[in-house]
Amino acid sequence: MTRKPTASLTDLPGEFSFIRRCFAGLAGPAALGLRDDAALFTPPHGRELVLAADAMVENVHFLPSDPPDTVGGKLLRCNLSDLAAMGAQPEGWLLTLARPPHISDEWFEAFSLGLKADQERFGLTLMGGDTTSTTGPLVLSLTIVGSVLPGQAVQRRGAQAGDGLWVTGTIGDGALGLQALLGNIPDPSGILARRYRTPEPRIGLPLYGLASAAMDVSDGLMQDAGHLARENGLSVTIRAADVPLSEAARAAGSSWLETCLTGGDDYEILMAVPPERELALQRHGALQTPHGPVSLTRIGTFDAATDSGEQPGVRVIDAAGAPMVFKRGGWSHL
Amino acid sequence: MTRKPTASLTDLPGEFSFIRRCFAGLAGPAALGLRDDAALFTPPHGRELVLAADAMVENVHFLPSDPPDTVGGKLLRCNLSDLAAMGAQPEGWLLTLARPPHISDEWFEAFSLGLKADQERFGLTLMGGDTTSTTGPLVLSLTIVGSVLPGQAVQRRGAQAGDGLWVTGTIGDGALGLQALLGNIPDPSGILARRYRTPEPRIGLPLYGLASAAMDVSDGLMQDAGHLARENGLSVTIRAADVPLSEAARAAGSSWLETCLTGGDDYEILMAVPPERELALQRHGALQTPHGPVSLTRIGTFDAATDSGEQPGVRVIDAAGAPMVFKRGGWSHL
C-alpha cells in the first residue's frame, strides 16, 4: 500500500499501523507483506486472467449503521459474482479506500474481519491497495483477479435464438432485504436482510460447455435479461410465473413482485442455454459447486430480435401468456 | 463496467452512454468492449504480473480547477511509477470512479483524453472498471497491471550495508510545483507546476541486475529513503548537497530545500546499488529507457543499522559531514 504525499508526515505512523492492524492479516504471498509499491503475482500456469473492479459508497451502497463485517463481505462478494458469471476461479484482490474522519479504526477492524472470513471461504488473498483520506463519505474500491482455462470464460455474447433463459437460486430477496431494513416490509426470520447484506456469489458454477452466454444479476432481473438479449441482437421473453422466488419473497405478497424483478442486488447468474443442453438441466434441477448445490430454473426463451417498442430486448408475460406493462422505466403490473 | 442496483433505473441510459462516450475509446482487447462483467486478459507468456492500486480524492490530491486531462494523466502516471519501481512493463488498468453531481460530463471527457494520451505513450489499455455516484468529492481509484520476467522484479528488500543510494531525475520539483500553484513561489516557466501535474514515471528503467532494492519517491525523499533503509534493517545517510535539484528548484532558493527533500510527489526511483555496480553508473550518469535517457545521481550510502534516535533508518548530512536537524517530523535546517 502506498500513501499520498499530501498527507502530513505526522499522520504516517498511524496510517502505517492502521494498514498493518487491519489488513496485514489478509495479505497473501503476492502482497509482499504490503511493503512494496506493487504486488507480484505469478499467474496460474496456462490460464487466462479475469479482472473486475467495483466501488461501494457510504449512503449509496451501504449505511454507516450496517454491520461493518457485512460491508466488507458484500464488497468482496459482489466482485466474486463478476468472476462467477464468467466461470472464473478467484485468485486475489486489491483494495483502495478513501477514509473520512467519522469512520473509526474499530469499524475498519470489523470490516476487515468480514473480508478475512470471505477470502478464506472463497480461496483468495489480498494483494495490495491504497488508503487515503476524504472529507466525503467512505468510498471502497475493490479489484478482483480470477483465472480460467483458456477459451473457457463464458461471456455475455454467445446466445442464439431458441436458447433458454435460466437463472440460479431465487430472485428478489436482496431487493426485498433492503426494503426490510428500511422498515417497509416484515422480515421475521431476517433472511431477506441477510440476502441483501451477504449475497452468495455462485463461484464454481460449471458454466463452460453449458451456457452459451452469462452474466450476474446485479441491476435487476428485467434489466439484466435485457442486456443479455441486446448484446446478442436478440429479444428475450420472461415468464413471470416461472421466476424462482424464495418462501420469504412469496410471503411478502404479490405487490412486491415488481421489486423482486427490477430491484437488483441478486448476484445470481443469468444464462442462455442451447436447447440440446437443456434436457440435462431439466433432469437435474441443480448444479454442484464447491460451495454446495445451486438450483437452476428456466424462466424464459431467447428469440430473434423484434421491435418491441419501449423495452427492446426484454418482455415479460403473465401465466396466460399476455404481455405485462411496466412503469418507472421498469416493471409495472402483475 | 457494472452499475450498482441502488441507482434508479431511469439513470441507466445516461450512465451507459457516459461510459461509452468517455471510456470506450480507451478500452483494449481485454476489456471485451466494456460490455461484460469482467475483463479477460491473457498474461504475457512466461511473465509474472505486477499489480498496484492508487486512489486520488478531489481536494486532497487534486482541485476541481485543475485541468482535467492532467488529473487523468497524473492518476495513471502515479500508478505507472509503482510499476517502474519494480522494473515492470505496463499491460493494462482498471478504473472506478465515485462521481458527485458537480463534476460535468465535459470534465470527464477531458479527463479521459489525458488518460488516452498517456496510455498510448506508455503502451497499456483500459481493461474495465465501475462508475457510481457519491454525495462527496470525486474519488478516482486506478488499478494497474504490469509484467516482468520471472525473478526480475526489484523489490524494497535486497539492499546491503555498503550499497550506494541513487535517485533518478531531480527531487523537489513536484512539491515546489504545488507551492507554485498555491501562489507561494514564483514559477515563471511553469515547469514546477508541470512537474507536479504531470510527473514522469520512469518506465523501462533497467533496474534488474543493477539495483539491489528500489521504490518510487512519492512521500518525500527523506521519508522514502528511511522506508528503504528500514525494510532492509539498515541506516542510510543522505548527503544533502548531492541531491539533484532542477534549475527551477535552485532558483527557488535554499529556504525551499526542506520542501524539496520532504514534500514528495517526485515519482523518481530511489534505489540501492551494490558498490561493484556503481562504477558503470558513475561512468554513464544516465540510463537509457524507451522514453529517453534518465539521469542517475548518487546521494548517499547504506550502513549497518545504528540507533540514530528520532529518525531511525535515515539521516541527512551537510557538505561538511555534520548531521542536519529536522522539525515537524521531517527536515528542518540547512
Short mmCIF file of N, CA and C in Angstrom, two decimals, chain B residues 24-112:
data_model
loop_
_atom_site.label_atom_id
_atom_site.label_comp_id
_atom_site.label_asym_id
_atom_site.label_seq_id
_atom_site.Cartn_x
_atom_site.Cartn_y
_atom_site.Cartn_z
N ALA B 24 -15.03 4.14 -23.75
CA ALA B 24 -14.97 3.05 -24.73
C ALA B 24 -13.74 3.20 -25.63
N GLY B 25 -13.35 4.44 -25.92
CA GLY B 25 -12.20 4.67 -26.80
C GLY B 25 -10.87 4.28 -26.17
N LEU B 26 -10.87 4.02 -24.88
CA LEU B 26 -9.64 3.65 -24.19
C LEU B 26 -9.52 2.13 -24.01
N ALA B 27 -10.61 1.43 -24.29
CA ALA B 27 -10.66 0.01 -23.98
C ALA B 27 -9.80 -0.80 -24.94
N GLY B 28 -9.03 -1.70 -24.41
CA GLY B 28 -8.23 -2.62 -25.20
C GLY B 28 -8.93 -3.95 -25.34
N PRO B 29 -8.26 -4.93 -25.97
CA PRO B 29 -8.91 -6.22 -26.21
C PRO B 29 -9.38 -6.92 -24.94
N ALA B 30 -8.64 -6.77 -23.83
CA ALA B 30 -9.04 -7.45 -22.59
C ALA B 30 -10.39 -6.93 -22.08
N ALA B 31 -10.75 -5.71 -22.47
CA ALA B 31 -11.96 -5.09 -21.91
C ALA B 31 -13.25 -5.69 -22.47
N LEU B 32 -13.16 -6.48 -23.53
CA LEU B 32 -14.36 -7.08 -24.15
C LEU B 32 -15.41 -6.01 -24.44
N GLY B 33 -14.94 -4.85 -24.90
CA GLY B 33 -15.86 -3.77 -25.25
C GLY B 33 -16.54 -3.14 -24.04
N LEU B 34 -16.03 -3.38 -22.85
CA LEU B 34 -16.64 -2.89 -21.59
C LEU B 34 -18.07 -3.37 -21.44
N ARG B 35 -18.40 -4.47 -22.11
CA ARG B 35 -19.77 -4.99 -22.06
C ARG B 35 -19.95 -6.02 -20.96
N ASP B 36 -18.88 -6.69 -20.59
CA ASP B 36 -19.00 -7.86 -19.74
C ASP B 36 -18.86 -7.52 -18.25
N ASP B 37 -18.99 -8.54 -17.43
CA ASP B 37 -18.84 -8.36 -16.00
C ASP B 37 -17.38 -8.16 -15.62
N ALA B 38 -16.49 -8.62 -16.47
CA ALA B 38 -15.07 -8.58 -16.11
C ALA B 38 -14.25 -8.57 -17.39
N ALA B 39 -12.97 -8.26 -17.23
CA ALA B 39 -12.04 -8.29 -18.35
C ALA B 39 -11.43 -9.67 -18.47
N LEU B 40 -10.96 -9.99 -19.65
CA LEU B 40 -10.34 -11.29 -19.91
C LEU B 40 -8.96 -11.03 -20.49
N PHE B 41 -7.95 -11.35 -19.71
CA PHE B 41 -6.58 -10.94 -20.03
C PHE B 41 -5.67 -12.16 -20.09
N THR B 42 -5.00 -12.32 -21.21
CA THR B 42 -4.02 -13.40 -21.33
C THR B 42 -2.66 -12.87 -20.90
N PRO B 43 -2.14 -13.33 -19.77
CA PRO B 43 -0.85 -12.80 -19.32
C PRO B 43 0.23 -13.11 -20.34
N PRO B 44 1.16 -12.19 -20.56
CA PRO B 44 2.25 -12.46 -21.50
C PRO B 44 2.96 -13.74 -21.08
N HIS B 45 3.23 -14.59 -22.05
CA HIS B 45 3.76 -15.93 -21.78
C HIS B 45 5.00 -15.88 -20.89
N GLY B 46 4.96 -16.64 -19.83
CA GLY B 46 6.15 -16.82 -19.01
C GLY B 46 6.53 -15.64 -18.15
N ARG B 47 5.63 -14.67 -17.99
CA ARG B 47 5.99 -13.50 -17.18
C ARG B 47 5.18 -13.47 -15.89
N GLU B 48 5.74 -12.85 -14.88
CA GLU B 48 5.00 -12.59 -13.66
C GLU B 48 4.23 -11.28 -13.80
N LEU B 49 3.18 -11.15 -13.01
CA LEU B 49 2.39 -9.91 -13.05
C LEU B 49 2.71 -9.04 -11.85
N VAL B 50 2.66 -7.75 -12.08
CA VAL B 50 2.86 -6.75 -11.03
C VAL B 50 1.58 -5.93 -10.97
N LEU B 51 0.98 -5.83 -9.79
CA LEU B 51 -0.31 -5.14 -9.66
C LEU B 51 -0.23 -4.09 -8.56
N ALA B 52 -0.79 -2.91 -8.83
CA ALA B 52 -0.83 -1.85 -7.82
C ALA B 52 -2.13 -1.09 -7.95
N ALA B 53 -2.56 -0.48 -6.87
CA ALA B 53 -3.79 0.34 -6.89
C ALA B 53 -3.54 1.61 -6.12
N ASP B 54 -3.99 2.74 -6.67
CA ASP B 54 -3.88 4.03 -6.00
C ASP B 54 -5.16 4.80 -6.20
N ALA B 55 -5.56 5.51 -5.16
CA ALA B 55 -6.76 6.35 -5.24
C ALA B 55 -6.37 7.82 -5.16
N MET B 56 -7.16 8.65 -5.84
CA MET B 56 -6.99 10.10 -5.74
C MET B 56 -8.35 10.72 -5.41
N VAL B 57 -8.32 11.69 -4.49
CA VAL B 57 -9.55 12.30 -3.99
C VAL B 57 -9.52 13.80 -4.27
N GLU B 58 -10.64 14.29 -4.81
CA GLU B 58 -10.80 15.72 -5.06
C GLU B 58 -10.54 16.51 -3.77
N ASN B 59 -9.82 17.60 -3.88
CA ASN B 59 -9.46 18.47 -2.76
C ASN B 59 -8.37 17.89 -1.87
N VAL B 60 -8.02 16.62 -2.06
CA VAL B 60 -6.89 16.06 -1.33
C VAL B 60 -5.70 15.94 -2.28
N HIS B 61 -5.94 15.31 -3.44
CA HIS B 61 -4.87 15.10 -4.41
C HIS B 61 -4.98 15.97 -5.64
N PHE B 62 -6.13 16.56 -5.84
CA PHE B 62 -6.28 17.50 -6.96
C PHE B 62 -7.43 18.43 -6.63
N LEU B 63 -7.49 19.53 -7.39
CA LEU B 63 -8.56 20.51 -7.20
C LEU B 63 -9.49 20.48 -8.40
N PRO B 64 -10.77 20.80 -8.19
CA PRO B 64 -11.70 20.81 -9.32
C PRO B 64 -11.24 21.77 -10.41
N SER B 65 -10.43 22.76 -10.03
CA SER B 65 -9.95 23.74 -11.01
C SER B 65 -8.74 23.24 -11.79
N ASP B 66 -8.16 22.11 -11.38
CA ASP B 66 -7.03 21.56 -12.15
C ASP B 66 -7.51 21.14 -13.54
N PRO B 67 -6.66 21.28 -14.54
CA PRO B 67 -7.05 20.81 -15.88
C PRO B 67 -7.37 19.31 -15.81
N PRO B 68 -8.58 18.91 -16.21
CA PRO B 68 -8.98 17.51 -16.02
C PRO B 68 -8.09 16.51 -16.76
N ASP B 69 -7.51 16.91 -17.89
CA ASP B 69 -6.64 15.96 -18.58
C ASP B 69 -5.40 15.65 -17.75
N THR B 70 -4.93 16.65 -16.98
CA THR B 70 -3.76 16.37 -16.15
C THR B 70 -4.14 15.54 -14.92
N VAL B 71 -5.39 15.65 -14.46
CA VAL B 71 -5.83 14.80 -13.35
C VAL B 71 -5.82 13.33 -13.80
N GLY B 72 -6.38 13.09 -15.00
CA GLY B 72 -6.37 11.73 -15.53
C GLY B 72 -4.95 11.23 -15.75
N GLY B 73 -4.12 12.07 -16.35
CA GLY B 73 -2.76 11.67 -16.62
C GLY B 73 -1.99 11.38 -15.35
N LYS B 74 -2.18 12.23 -14.33
CA LYS B 74 -1.42 12.03 -13.09
C LYS B 74 -1.84 10.74 -12.38
N LEU B 75 -3.13 10.47 -12.40
CA LEU B 75 -3.62 9.23 -11.78
C LEU B 75 -2.94 8.01 -12.41
N LEU B 76 -2.87 8.02 -13.73
CA LEU B 76 -2.23 6.90 -14.42
C LEU B 76 -0.72 6.89 -14.17
N ARG B 77 -0.11 8.05 -14.20
CA ARG B 77 1.34 8.14 -14.05
C ARG B 77 1.81 7.73 -12.65
N CYS B 78 1.02 8.07 -11.62
CA CYS B 78 1.40 7.64 -10.27
C CYS B 78 1.40 6.12 -10.17
N ASN B 79 0.43 5.50 -10.81
CA ASN B 79 0.39 4.04 -10.81
C ASN B 79 1.50 3.46 -11.67
N LEU B 80 1.77 4.10 -12.80
CA LEU B 80 2.88 3.64 -13.64
C LEU B 80 4.20 3.69 -12.87
N SER B 81 4.33 4.69 -12.02
CA SER B 81 5.55 4.83 -11.22
C SER B 81 5.74 3.62 -10.30
N ASP B 82 4.61 3.08 -9.80
CA ASP B 82 4.71 1.87 -8.96
C ASP B 82 5.22 0.68 -9.77
N LEU B 83 4.82 0.61 -11.03
CA LEU B 83 5.36 -0.45 -11.90
C LEU B 83 6.85 -0.20 -12.18
N ALA B 84 7.17 1.06 -12.48
CA ALA B 84 8.56 1.40 -12.82
C ALA B 84 9.50 1.03 -11.68
N ALA B 85 9.04 1.22 -10.44
CA ALA B 85 9.89 0.96 -9.28
C ALA B 85 10.27 -0.51 -9.16
N MET B 86 9.47 -1.39 -9.77
CA MET B 86 9.80 -2.81 -9.74
C MET B 86 10.40 -3.28 -11.06
N GLY B 87 10.58 -2.38 -11.99
CA GLY B 87 11.14 -2.74 -13.29
C GLY B 87 10.14 -3.44 -14.20
N ALA B 88 8.85 -3.17 -14.00
CA ALA B 88 7.79 -3.87 -14.74
C ALA B 88 7.33 -3.06 -15.95
N GLN B 89 6.82 -3.77 -16.94
CA GLN B 89 6.25 -3.17 -18.15
C GLN B 89 4.74 -3.05 -17.98
N PRO B 90 4.13 -1.93 -18.40
CA PRO B 90 2.67 -1.77 -18.27
C PRO B 90 1.92 -2.72 -19.21
N GLU B 91 0.78 -3.21 -18.72
CA GLU B 91 -0.09 -4.06 -19.53
C GLU B 91 -1.49 -3.47 -19.65
N GLY B 92 -2.08 -3.07 -18.53
CA GLY B 92 -3.45 -2.55 -18.58
C GLY B 92 -3.85 -1.93 -17.26
N TRP B 93 -5.06 -1.40 -17.22
CA TRP B 93 -5.54 -0.73 -16.00
C TRP B 93 -7.05 -0.82 -15.90
N LEU B 94 -7.53 -0.74 -14.66
CA LEU B 94 -8.97 -0.67 -14.38
C LEU B 94 -9.23 0.60 -13.56
N LEU B 95 -10.41 1.16 -13.72
CA LEU B 95 -10.73 2.43 -13.06
C LEU B 95 -12.10 2.33 -12.39
N THR B 96 -12.18 2.75 -11.13
CA THR B 96 -13.50 3.01 -10.56
C THR B 96 -13.57 4.49 -10.23
N LEU B 97 -14.76 5.05 -10.42
CA LEU B 97 -14.94 6.44 -10.04
C LEU B 97 -16.26 6.62 -9.30
N ALA B 98 -16.18 7.36 -8.20
CA ALA B 98 -17.37 7.76 -7.43
C ALA B 98 -17.61 9.22 -7.78
N ARG B 99 -18.72 9.46 -8.52
CA ARG B 99 -18.93 10.74 -9.19
C ARG B 99 -19.95 11.60 -8.48
N PRO B 100 -19.57 12.79 -8.08
CA PRO B 100 -20.55 13.73 -7.50
C PRO B 100 -21.25 14.52 -8.60
N PRO B 101 -22.42 15.07 -8.30
CA PRO B 101 -23.20 15.78 -9.33
C PRO B 101 -22.49 17.00 -9.89
N HIS B 102 -21.57 17.61 -9.12
CA HIS B 102 -20.99 18.88 -9.59
C HIS B 102 -19.88 18.70 -10.62
N ILE B 103 -19.49 17.48 -10.93
CA ILE B 103 -18.48 17.27 -11.98
C ILE B 103 -19.22 16.93 -13.28
N SER B 104 -18.96 17.74 -14.30
CA SER B 104 -19.75 17.64 -15.54
C SER B 104 -19.24 16.54 -16.45
N ASP B 105 -20.09 16.16 -17.40
CA ASP B 105 -19.67 15.22 -18.45
C ASP B 105 -18.44 15.75 -19.19
N GLU B 106 -18.42 17.05 -19.41
CA GLU B 106 -17.30 17.64 -20.16
C GLU B 106 -15.99 17.46 -19.39
N TRP B 107 -16.07 17.58 -18.08
CA TRP B 107 -14.88 17.37 -17.26
C TRP B 107 -14.34 15.96 -17.50
N PHE B 108 -15.25 14.98 -17.47
CA PHE B 108 -14.81 13.59 -17.66
C PHE B 108 -14.31 13.33 -19.07
N GLU B 109 -14.87 14.01 -20.04
CA GLU B 109 -14.37 13.84 -21.41
C GLU B 109 -12.92 14.32 -21.51
N ALA B 110 -12.62 15.47 -20.89
CA ALA B 110 -11.24 15.95 -20.89
C ALA B 110 -10.35 15.03 -20.04
N PHE B 111 -10.88 14.58 -18.92
CA PHE B 111 -10.17 13.64 -18.04
C PHE B 111 -9.74 12.40 -18.84
N SER B 112 -10.66 11.88 -19.63
CA SER B 112 -10.35 10.66 -20.37
C SER B 112 -9.36 10.93 -21.50
#
